[in-house]
PDB file of C-alpha atoms in Angstrom:
ATOM      1  CA  MET A 538      23.851 -17.722 -20.115  1.00 44.00           C
ATOM      2  CA  SER A 539      22.098 -19.233 -17.289  1.00 47.00           C
ATOM      3  CA  ASP A 540      19.723 -22.047 -15.861  1.00 62.00           C
ATOM      4  CA  THR A 541      16.634 -19.776 -15.593  1.00 69.00           C
ATOM      5  CA  ASN A 542      13.246 -20.494 -16.244  1.00 85.00           C
ATOM      6  CA  SER A 543      11.022 -19.707 -19.967  1.00 89.00           C
ATOM      7  CA  GLN A 544       9.197 -17.443 -17.565  1.00 90.00           C
ATOM      8  CA  CYS A 545      12.339 -16.028 -16.358  1.00 92.00           C
ATOM      9  CA  GLU A 546      14.499 -15.502 -20.127  1.00 94.00           C
ATOM     10  CA  ALA A 547      11.071 -14.097 -20.837  1.00 94.00           C
ATOM     11  CA  VAL A 548      11.177 -11.366 -18.464  1.00 95.00           C
ATOM     12  CA  LEU A 549      15.535 -10.866 -19.140  1.00 96.00           C
ATOM     13  CA  ASP A 550      14.700 -10.620 -22.440  1.00 95.00           C
ATOM     14  CA  SER A 551      11.975  -7.646 -22.132  1.00 95.00           C
ATOM     15  CA  LEU A 552      14.778  -5.773 -19.991  1.00 96.00           C
ATOM     16  CA  THR A 553      17.484  -6.165 -23.055  1.00 94.00           C
ATOM     17  CA  GLU A 554      15.466  -4.954 -25.683  1.00 93.00           C
ATOM     18  CA  LEU A 555      14.851  -1.673 -23.469  1.00 93.00           C
ATOM     19  CA  CYS A 556      18.452  -1.926 -21.805  1.00 92.00           C
ATOM     20  CA  CYS A 557      19.379  -1.677 -26.197  1.00 90.00           C
ATOM     21  CA  ALA A 558      16.884   1.323 -26.402  1.00 89.00           C
ATOM     22  CA  SER A 559      18.320   3.122 -23.782  1.00 89.00           C
ATOM     23  CA  LEU A 560      21.940   2.924 -25.356  1.00 87.00           C
ATOM     24  CA  GLN A 561      19.584   4.493 -29.128  1.00 85.00           C
ATOM     25  CA  GLY A 562      18.562   7.396 -26.298  1.00 84.00           C
ATOM     26  CA  ASP A 563      14.706   6.022 -25.538  1.00 83.00           C
ATOM     27  CA  TYR A 564      14.875   6.541 -21.729  1.00 82.00           C
ATOM     28  CA  SER A 565      11.251   5.877 -21.617  1.00 83.00           C
ATOM     29  CA  GLU A 566      10.254   2.798 -21.699  1.00 85.00           C
ATOM     30  CA  LEU A 567      12.639   2.185 -18.938  1.00 86.00           C
ATOM     31  CA  GLU A 568      11.386   3.893 -16.632  1.00 83.00           C
ATOM     32  CA  GLU A 569       7.096   2.964 -17.873  1.00 85.00           C
ATOM     33  CA  ARG A 570       7.922  -0.723 -17.468  1.00 91.00           C
ATOM     34  CA  SER A 571      11.657  -2.271 -15.824  1.00 92.00           C
ATOM     35  CA  ASP A 572       9.421  -2.113 -11.919  1.00 92.00           C
ATOM     36  CA  LYS A 573       6.899  -3.705 -13.911  1.00 94.00           C
ATOM     37  CA  LEU A 574       9.172  -6.795 -15.129  1.00 95.00           C
ATOM     38  CA  LEU A 575      11.718  -6.292 -12.789  1.00 95.00           C
ATOM     39  CA  LYS A 576       9.014  -8.273  -9.870  1.00 94.00           C
ATOM     40  CA  SER A 577       8.366 -10.576 -12.027  1.00 93.00           C
ATOM     41  CA  LEU A 578      11.475 -11.610 -12.322  1.00 93.00           C
ATOM     42  CA  VAL A 579      11.685 -12.349  -8.420  1.00 92.00           C
ATOM     43  CA  MET A 580       8.023 -13.466  -8.540  1.00 90.00           C
ATOM     44  CA  SER A 581       9.872 -15.626 -11.308  1.00 89.00           C
ATOM     45  CA  GLY A 582      12.511 -16.989  -9.263  1.00 88.00           C
ATOM     46  CA  PHE A 583      15.549 -15.289 -10.693  1.00 89.00           C
ATOM     47  CA  ALA A 584      17.472 -15.343  -7.847  1.00 84.00           C
ATOM     48  CA  ARG A 585      17.023 -18.569  -7.044  1.00 84.00           C
ATOM     49  CA  THR A 586      17.761 -20.312 -10.261  1.00 83.00           C
ATOM     50  CA  SER A 587      20.402 -17.856 -11.598  1.00 82.00           C
ATOM     51  CA  GLU A 588      24.668 -18.276 -10.639  1.00 87.00           C
ATOM     52  CA  LYS A 589      24.333 -14.377 -11.264  1.00 91.00           C
ATOM     53  CA  THR A 590      23.215 -10.169 -10.416  1.00 94.00           C
ATOM     54  CA  LEU A 591      20.939  -9.167 -12.749  1.00 95.00           C
ATOM     55  CA  GLN A 592      23.408  -6.466 -13.586  1.00 94.00           C
ATOM     56  CA  THR A 593      25.785  -9.736 -15.328  1.00 95.00           C
ATOM     57  CA  GLU A 594      22.782 -11.259 -17.106  1.00 95.00           C
ATOM     58  CA  LEU A 595      21.890  -8.358 -17.903  1.00 95.00           C
ATOM     59  CA  GLN A 596      25.683  -6.623 -19.395  1.00 93.00           C
ATOM     60  CA  GLU A 597      26.399 -10.566 -20.683  1.00 93.00           C
ATOM     61  CA  ARG A 598      23.120  -9.874 -22.363  1.00 93.00           C
ATOM     62  CA  VAL A 599      22.901  -6.955 -24.022  1.00 92.00           C
ATOM     63  CA  LEU A 600      26.416  -6.560 -25.585  1.00 90.00           C
ATOM     64  CA  ASP A 601      25.318 -10.187 -27.484  1.00 89.00           C
ATOM     65  CA  CYS A 602      22.495  -8.515 -28.885  1.00 87.00           C
ATOM     66  CA  CYS A 603      23.560  -5.217 -29.648  1.00 82.00           C
ATOM     67  CA  GLU A 604      27.557  -4.891 -29.715  1.00 73.00           C
ATOM     68  CA  ASP A 605      27.338  -2.143 -32.224  1.00 72.00           C
ATOM     69  CA  ASN A 606      25.598   0.545 -29.936  1.00 64.00           C
ATOM     70  CA  VAL A 607      27.358  -0.539 -26.996  1.00 71.00           C
ATOM     71  CA  LEU A 608      30.335  -0.703 -28.655  1.00 67.00           C
ATOM     72  CA  HIS A 609      31.807   3.239 -26.612  1.00 74.00           C
ATOM     73  CA  ARG A 610      28.826   2.857 -24.238  1.00 81.00           C
ATOM     74  CA  GLY A 611      30.252   0.421 -22.039  1.00 82.00           C
ATOM     75  CA  SER A 612      29.757   3.135 -18.899  1.00 87.00           C
ATOM     76  CA  GLU A 613      26.139   4.006 -19.707  1.00 90.00           C
ATOM     77  CA  LEU A 614      25.261   0.230 -20.298  1.00 90.00           C
ATOM     78  CA  SER A 615      26.611   0.019 -16.021  1.00 92.00           C
ATOM     79  CA  GLY A 616      24.509   2.110 -14.972  1.00 93.00           C
ATOM     80  CA  ILE A 617      21.491   1.546 -16.672  1.00 93.00           C
ATOM     81  CA  THR A 618      21.875  -2.493 -15.280  1.00 94.00           C
ATOM     82  CA  LYS A 619      23.674  -1.178 -11.896  1.00 96.00           C
ATOM     83  CA  ARG A 620      19.927   1.072 -11.330  1.00 95.00           C
ATOM     84  CA  LEU A 621      18.331  -1.311 -12.250  1.00 95.00           C
ATOM     85  CA  GLN A 622      19.718  -4.527  -9.825  1.00 96.00           C
ATOM     86  CA  HIS A 623      19.022  -1.285  -7.551  1.00 96.00           C
ATOM     87  CA  LYS A 624      15.563  -1.631  -8.097  1.00 94.00           C
ATOM     88  CA  TYR A 625      15.371  -5.224  -8.320  1.00 94.00           C
ATOM     89  CA  ASP A 626      16.854  -5.615  -5.195  1.00 94.00           C
ATOM     90  CA  GLU A 627      14.759  -3.073  -3.210  1.00 93.00           C
ATOM     91  CA  ILE A 628      11.551  -4.837  -4.397  1.00 91.00           C
ATOM     92  CA  VAL A 629      13.504  -8.341  -3.567  1.00 90.00           C
ATOM     93  CA  ARG A 630      14.147  -6.214  -0.008  1.00 87.00           C
ATOM     94  CA  TRP A 631      10.383  -4.809  -0.307  1.00 81.00           C
ATOM     95  CA  GLY A 632       8.942  -8.178  -1.168  1.00 70.00           C
ATOM     96  CA  THR A 633      11.007 -10.079   1.556  1.00 62.00           C
ATOM     97  CA  ASN A 634      10.104  -7.270   4.783  1.00 55.00           C
ATOM     98  CA  PHE A 635       7.151  -6.583   6.668  1.00 55.00           C
ATOM     99  CA  PRO A 636       7.529  -3.640   7.757  1.00 54.00           C
ATOM    100  CA  HIS A 637       6.069  -1.581  10.545  1.00 56.00           C
ATOM    101  CA  GLU A 638       2.404   0.242   9.973  1.00 54.00           C
ATOM    102  CA  GLU A 639       2.370   3.105  11.585  1.00 55.00           C
ATOM    103  CA  GLY A 640      -0.313   2.843  14.001  1.00 56.00           C
ATOM    104  CA  MET A 641       0.381  -1.088  14.604  1.00 60.00           C
ATOM    105  CA  GLU A 642       1.238  -2.983  18.316  1.00 65.00           C
ATOM    106  CA  PRO A 643       3.572  -4.736  17.286  1.00 64.00           C
ATOM    107  CA  ALA A 644       2.296  -8.887  17.814  1.00 63.00           C
ATOM    108  CA  LYS A 645       2.369  -9.770  21.034  1.00 65.00           C
ATOM    109  CA  PRO A 646       4.669 -13.090  22.459  1.00 65.00           C
ATOM    110  CA  ALA A 647       1.649 -16.067  22.306  1.00 66.00           C
ATOM    111  CA  ASN A 648       0.548 -17.178  26.422  1.00 66.00           C
ATOM    112  CA  ILE A 649       2.504 -21.148  26.259  1.00 66.00           C
ATOM    113  CA  SER A 650       0.609 -21.783  28.459  1.00 65.00           C
ATOM    114  CA  SER A 651      -2.381 -21.915  27.759  1.00 58.00           C
ATOM    115  CA  ALA A 652      -2.407 -24.092  24.713  1.00 57.00           C
ATOM    116  CA  THR A 653      -0.704 -26.840  27.106  1.00 64.00           C
ATOM    117  CA  ASN A 654      -3.316 -25.902  30.091  1.00 60.00           C
ATOM    118  CA  ASP A 655      -6.007 -29.348  29.868  1.00 57.00           C
TER     119      ASP A 655
END
């Protein structure tokens, strides 16, 4: 288990449950709830507190929680967690970049001489 805060743990538990449900054939909740959960995980600081990737963390948790459903479905679990990792990476990337909005001019450098004149 990773050294994450309680909010991250709660979100990881929810994602683990969704992965287990997906392995039982219920993909609907995974698609509906995963974006909100992943955004919450980003805001909770998972990237700073965990030593593992999200994909690795989820695979380990799913193997512990629902080993009966995973025994012969390793590649399906891998696909589910890889998709969640990709979504998580996109949310992190989007959150750290400020996309150039259409129609807006790029920022201009400040005039340093106006700030130093008395």
